[in-house]
């Protein structure tokens, strides 16, 4: 599968990059390596040399009825300028939890049309597992002037769009939450359960625990997802509670060549509205 969209847009590295591949490119001035850990101490304890730190909370709106929604483009412009993003930058994102927050960053980049990006497969766990050198010195970003616009709205799917597509046989919903949440036995929303017809594969089940949380074997994943009814020719929406876990399943779907879209509102929105159909 090619990551090249136009001849002028040739990416430095593939969508999913292995630690050894990244190691060879660490000195490339076009690279912007961003560590988005779930545990803030992770970056201080050790990170990929040259990586800058991003607080994952900046990837969500943080207020209003759906606090996990996408921030405003004004906010994203300030954020990506502060991080030093330019049109020519190739972003490498990783985290300390197998890909949730790193993928939320990459999904946000996809939404604003910045397609030069990669995920460090397995994040800091895989980097350590490969025995590569770490740094504990913080790397300050070099600010830029970046103007964010929603150039690729297809990366996002809304609550209302999902409601309209529920009868469509070529549409499917991948629920990345735990089985307990999917079954309506767990959760702290007004309504519990799942979107009618959704299929459940917990985001953790797409990670290989024996390979430092890298993405599992593609052929195995394709087989399992196919058995659930998720195939490459379909349009697939993925969600969790806050589009954190499902950012990872969005990334996995993208790596597998699926037509996959992220539902930023996720169950935090669907389960708290009164006009959304729900199954248990």
Coordinates of C-alpha atoms in Angstrom, one line a residue:
X1 CA 0.0 0.0 0.0
X2 CA 1.4 3.4 -1.0
X3 CA 1.3 6.4 1.2
X4 CA 2.1 8.7 -1.7
X5 CA -0.7 10.9 -2.6
X6 CA 1.1 13.2 -5.1
X7 CA 4.6 13.3 -6.5
X8 CA 5.3 16.4 -4.6
X9 CA 3.9 14.8 -1.4
X10 CA 6.2 11.9 -1.2
X11 CA 6.4 10.9 2.4
X12 CA 9.7 10.3 4.1
X13 CA 8.4 7.3 6.0
X14 CA 5.5 4.9 5.7
X15 CA 2.3 5.3 7.7
X16 CA 3.4 2.7 10.3
X17 CA 7.1 3.1 11.0
X18 CA 9.2 0.7 13.0
X19 CA 11.7 1.9 15.6
X20 CA 14.8 0.9 13.5
X21 CA 13.4 2.8 10.5
X22 CA 12.9 5.9 12.6
X23 CA 16.3 5.6 14.2
X24 CA 17.9 6.0 10.7
X25 CA 16.0 9.2 10.1
X26 CA 16.4 10.9 13.5
X27 CA 18.6 13.7 12.1
X28 CA 16.3 14.6 9.3
X29 CA 15.3 18.3 9.7
X30 CA 11.9 17.6 8.1
X31 CA 10.9 15.3 10.9
X32 CA 8.8 16.5 13.9
X33 CA 8.6 13.7 16.5
X34 CA 5.8 14.2 19.0
X35 CA 5.3 12.2 22.2
X36 CA 1.7 12.3 23.4
X37 CA 1.8 10.1 26.5
X38 CA -1.2 9.1 28.6
X39 CA 1.0 9.4 31.6
X40 CA 2.7 12.8 31.7
X41 CA 5.7 11.4 33.6
X42 CA 6.5 9.1 30.7
X43 CA 8.2 11.8 28.6
X44 CA 10.4 12.8 31.6
X45 CA 11.4 9.2 32.2
X46 CA 12.7 8.8 28.7
X47 CA 11.7 9.6 25.1
X48 CA 12.8 9.2 21.5
X49 CA 15.8 11.6 21.1
X50 CA 14.5 15.0 19.7
X51 CA 10.9 14.3 20.4
X52 CA 8.7 17.1 21.7
X53 CA 6.0 16.7 24.3
X54 CA 2.3 17.3 23.7
X55 CA -0.4 17.2 26.4
X56 CA -3.1 15.0 25.0
X57 CA -5.8 17.3 26.4
X58 CA -5.1 19.8 23.7
X59 CA -6.4 17.4 21.1
X60 CA -10.0 17.8 22.5
X61 CA -12.3 20.8 22.8
X62 CA -12.5 20.4 26.5
X63 CA -15.8 22.2 26.9
X64 CA -19.4 22.3 25.8
X65 CA -21.9 19.4 25.5
X66 CA -19.3 17.2 23.7
X67 CA -15.9 18.1 25.4
X68 CA -14.1 15.3 23.4
X69 CA -15.0 16.9 20.1
X70 CA -12.5 18.5 17.8
X71 CA -11.1 21.9 19.0
X72 CA -11.8 25.0 16.9
X73 CA -9.5 25.7 13.9
X74 CA -8.3 28.8 15.7
X75 CA -7.2 26.7 18.6
X76 CA -5.6 24.1 16.3
X77 CA -3.7 26.9 14.4
X78 CA -2.2 28.1 17.7
X79 CA -1.5 24.5 18.8
X80 CA 0.3 23.4 15.7
X81 CA 2.2 26.8 15.4
X82 CA 3.4 26.2 19.0
X83 CA 4.5 22.7 18.1
X84 CA 6.4 24.0 15.0
X85 CA 4.4 22.3 12.3
X86 CA 5.0 23.5 8.7
X87 CA 3.5 22.3 5.4
X88 CA 6.7 20.4 4.7
X89 CA 7.0 18.7 8.2
X90 CA 6.7 15.0 8.4
X91 CA 5.1 14.2 11.8
X92 CA 6.0 11.0 13.7
X93 CA 3.6 10.5 16.6
X94 CA 3.9 8.0 19.5
X95 CA 2.8 7.5 23.0
X96 CA 3.1 5.2 26.0
X97 CA -0.1 3.2 25.7
X98 CA -0.2 1.5 22.4
X99 CA -1.3 4.3 20.2
X100 CA -4.5 6.0 21.4
X101 CA -3.4 9.5 21.9
X102 CA -0.7 9.3 19.1
X103 CA -3.5 8.3 16.7
X104 CA -5.8 11.1 17.9
X105 CA -3.0 13.5 16.9
X106 CA -2.6 11.8 13.5
X107 CA -6.4 11.8 12.9
X108 CA -6.5 15.5 13.7
X109 CA -3.7 16.1 11.2
X110 CA -5.7 14.0 8.6
X111 CA -8.7 16.3 9.3
X112 CA -6.7 19.4 8.6
X113 CA -5.3 17.9 5.4
X114 CA -1.7 17.4 6.7
X115 CA -1.0 14.0 5.2
X116 CA 2.7 13.7 6.0
X117 CA 2.7 11.7 9.1
X118 CA 3.6 8.3 10.6
X119 CA 2.9 6.3 13.7
X120 CA 5.9 4.8 15.6
X121 CA 4.6 1.3 15.9
X122 CA 4.3 0.3 19.6
X123 CA 5.4 3.7 20.7
X124 CA 8.0 4.1 23.5
X125 CA 7.4 0.5 24.5
X126 CA 8.6 -0.8 21.1
X127 CA 11.5 1.8 21.1
X128 CA 12.7 0.4 24.4
X129 CA 12.1 -3.2 23.3
X130 CA 14.4 -2.6 20.4
X131 CA 17.1 -1.4 22.8
X132 CA 17.4 2.0 21.2
X133 CA 18.8 5.1 22.9
X134 CA 16.5 7.4 24.9
X135 CA 16.8 10.9 26.0
X136 CA 15.5 12.4 29.2
X137 CA 16.3 16.0 28.2
X138 CA 13.2 17.9 27.1
X139 CA 13.3 19.2 23.5
X140 CA 11.8 22.6 23.1
X141 CA 9.7 23.1 20.0
X142 CA 10.6 25.7 17.3
X143 CA 7.4 27.7 16.8
X144 CA 6.0 28.2 13.3
X145 CA 3.1 30.0 11.7
X146 CA 0.6 27.3 10.9
X147 CA -3.0 27.9 9.8
X148 CA -5.3 25.0 10.4
X149 CA -8.4 24.5 8.3
X150 CA -10.7 21.4 8.0
X151 CA -9.5 20.4 4.6
X152 CA -10.5 16.8 4.8
X153 CA -13.9 16.7 6.5
X154 CA -14.3 13.1 5.3
X155 CA -12.0 11.9 8.1
X156 CA -14.8 12.9 10.5
X157 CA -18.3 11.5 10.8
X158 CA -21.0 13.1 12.8
X159 CA -23.8 11.7 14.9
X160 CA -26.4 12.7 12.4
X161 CA -24.5 11.2 9.5
X162 CA -24.3 7.9 11.3
X163 CA -28.1 8.0 12.1
X164 CA -28.8 8.5 8.4
X165 CA -26.5 5.6 7.3
X166 CA -27.7 2.9 9.8
X167 CA -29.9 1.2 7.2
X168 CA -27.1 1.2 4.6
X169 CA -25.6 -2.3 4.0
X170 CA -22.3 -0.8 2.9
X171 CA -21.9 1.1 6.1
X172 CA -20.6 -0.4 9.4
X173 CA -19.7 0.9 12.9
X174 CA -16.6 -0.4 14.7
X175 CA -17.1 0.1 18.4
X176 CA -13.6 0.1 20.0
X177 CA -14.8 0.0 23.6
X178 CA -14.7 -2.9 26.1
X179 CA -17.3 -5.7 25.8
X180 CA -18.9 -4.4 29.1
X181 CA -19.5 -1.0 27.7
X182 CA -20.7 -2.4 24.4
X183 CA -23.2 -4.7 26.2
X184 CA -24.5 -1.7 28.2
X185 CA -23.2 -3.2 31.5
X186 CA -20.7 -0.4 32.1
X187 CA -20.5 3.3 31.5
X188 CA -21.5 6.7 33.1
X189 CA -23.6 8.1 30.3
X190 CA -27.4 8.8 30.3
X191 CA -27.9 5.7 28.1
X192 CA -25.8 2.6 27.9
X193 CA -25.4 0.1 25.1
X194 CA -24.3 0.4 21.5
X195 CA -25.2 1.9 18.1
X196 CA -27.6 -0.5 16.4
X197 CA -25.7 -3.0 14.2
X198 CA -22.3 -1.9 15.5
X199 CA -19.6 -4.6 15.9
X200 CA -17.2 -4.7 18.8
X201 CA -13.5 -5.2 18.7
X202 CA -11.8 -3.7 21.8
X203 CA -8.9 -1.4 20.7
X204 CA -6.6 -3.5 23.0
X205 CA -7.3 -6.5 20.8
X206 CA -5.7 -4.8 17.9
X207 CA -2.4 -4.6 19.7
X208 CA 0.2 -7.4 20.0
X209 CA 1.0 -7.7 23.7
X210 CA 3.9 -10.0 22.8
X211 CA 5.5 -7.4 20.5
X212 CA 5.6 -4.3 22.8
X213 CA 2.1 -3.2 21.8
X214 CA 2.8 -3.0 18.1
X215 CA -0.2 -3.4 15.8
X216 CA -1.1 -7.0 15.4
X217 CA -0.4 -9.0 12.2
X218 CA -2.4 -7.4 9.4
X219 CA -3.6 -10.7 7.9
X220 CA -4.9 -11.9 11.2
X221 CA -6.7 -8.6 11.8
X222 CA -8.2 -8.6 8.3
X223 CA -9.6 -12.1 9.0
X224 CA -11.0 -11.2 12.4
X225 CA -12.5 -7.9 11.2
X226 CA -13.9 -9.6 8.1
X227 CA -15.6 -12.2 10.3
X228 CA -17.2 -9.3 12.3
X229 CA -18.5 -7.9 9.0
X230 CA -15.9 -5.1 8.5
X231 CA -14.4 -5.2 5.0
X232 CA -12.3 -2.8 2.9
X233 CA -15.1 -2.0 0.4
X234 CA -17.4 -0.7 3.2
X235 CA -17.6 2.7 4.7
X236 CA -16.7 2.3 8.4
X237 CA -17.2 4.6 11.3
X238 CA -15.2 4.0 14.5
X239 CA -15.9 5.3 18.0
X240 CA -15.3 4.7 21.7
X241 CA -16.3 6.9 24.6
X242 CA -14.2 10.0 23.6
X243 CA -12.5 9.1 20.3
X244 CA -9.3 8.3 22.0
X245 CA -9.3 4.5 21.8
X246 CA -11.1 4.7 18.5
X247 CA -8.4 7.0 17.1
X248 CA -6.2 3.9 17.3
X249 CA -8.8 1.7 15.5
X250 CA -9.1 4.5 12.9
X251 CA -5.3 4.3 12.4
X252 CA -5.4 0.5 12.2
X253 CA -8.3 0.6 9.7
X254 CA -6.2 3.1 7.6
X255 CA -3.2 0.9 7.7
X256 CA -5.3 -2.0 6.5
X257 CA -6.6 0.1 3.6
X258 CA -10.2 0.6 4.9
X259 CA -12.4 3.5 4.2
X260 CA -12.6 4.5 7.8
X261 CA -13.9 7.7 9.5
X262 CA -13.6 8.8 13.1
X263 CA -16.7 9.7 15.2
X264 CA -15.3 12.4 17.5
X265 CA -18.5 12.7 19.6
X266 CA -18.3 8.9 20.3
X267 CA -20.4 7.5 23.1
X268 CA -19.9 10.6 25.1
X269 CA -22.3 12.2 22.6
X270 CA -24.4 9.3 21.4
X271 CA -25.1 7.9 24.9
X272 CA -26.1 11.3 26.3
X273 CA -28.5 12.4 23.6
X274 CA -32.2 11.4 23.6
X275 CA -32.6 11.1 19.9
X276 CA -30.1 8.4 19.2
X277 CA -31.2 4.7 18.7
X278 CA -29.5 2.3 21.1
X279 CA -29.2 -1.5 21.3
X280 CA -28.1 -3.6 24.2

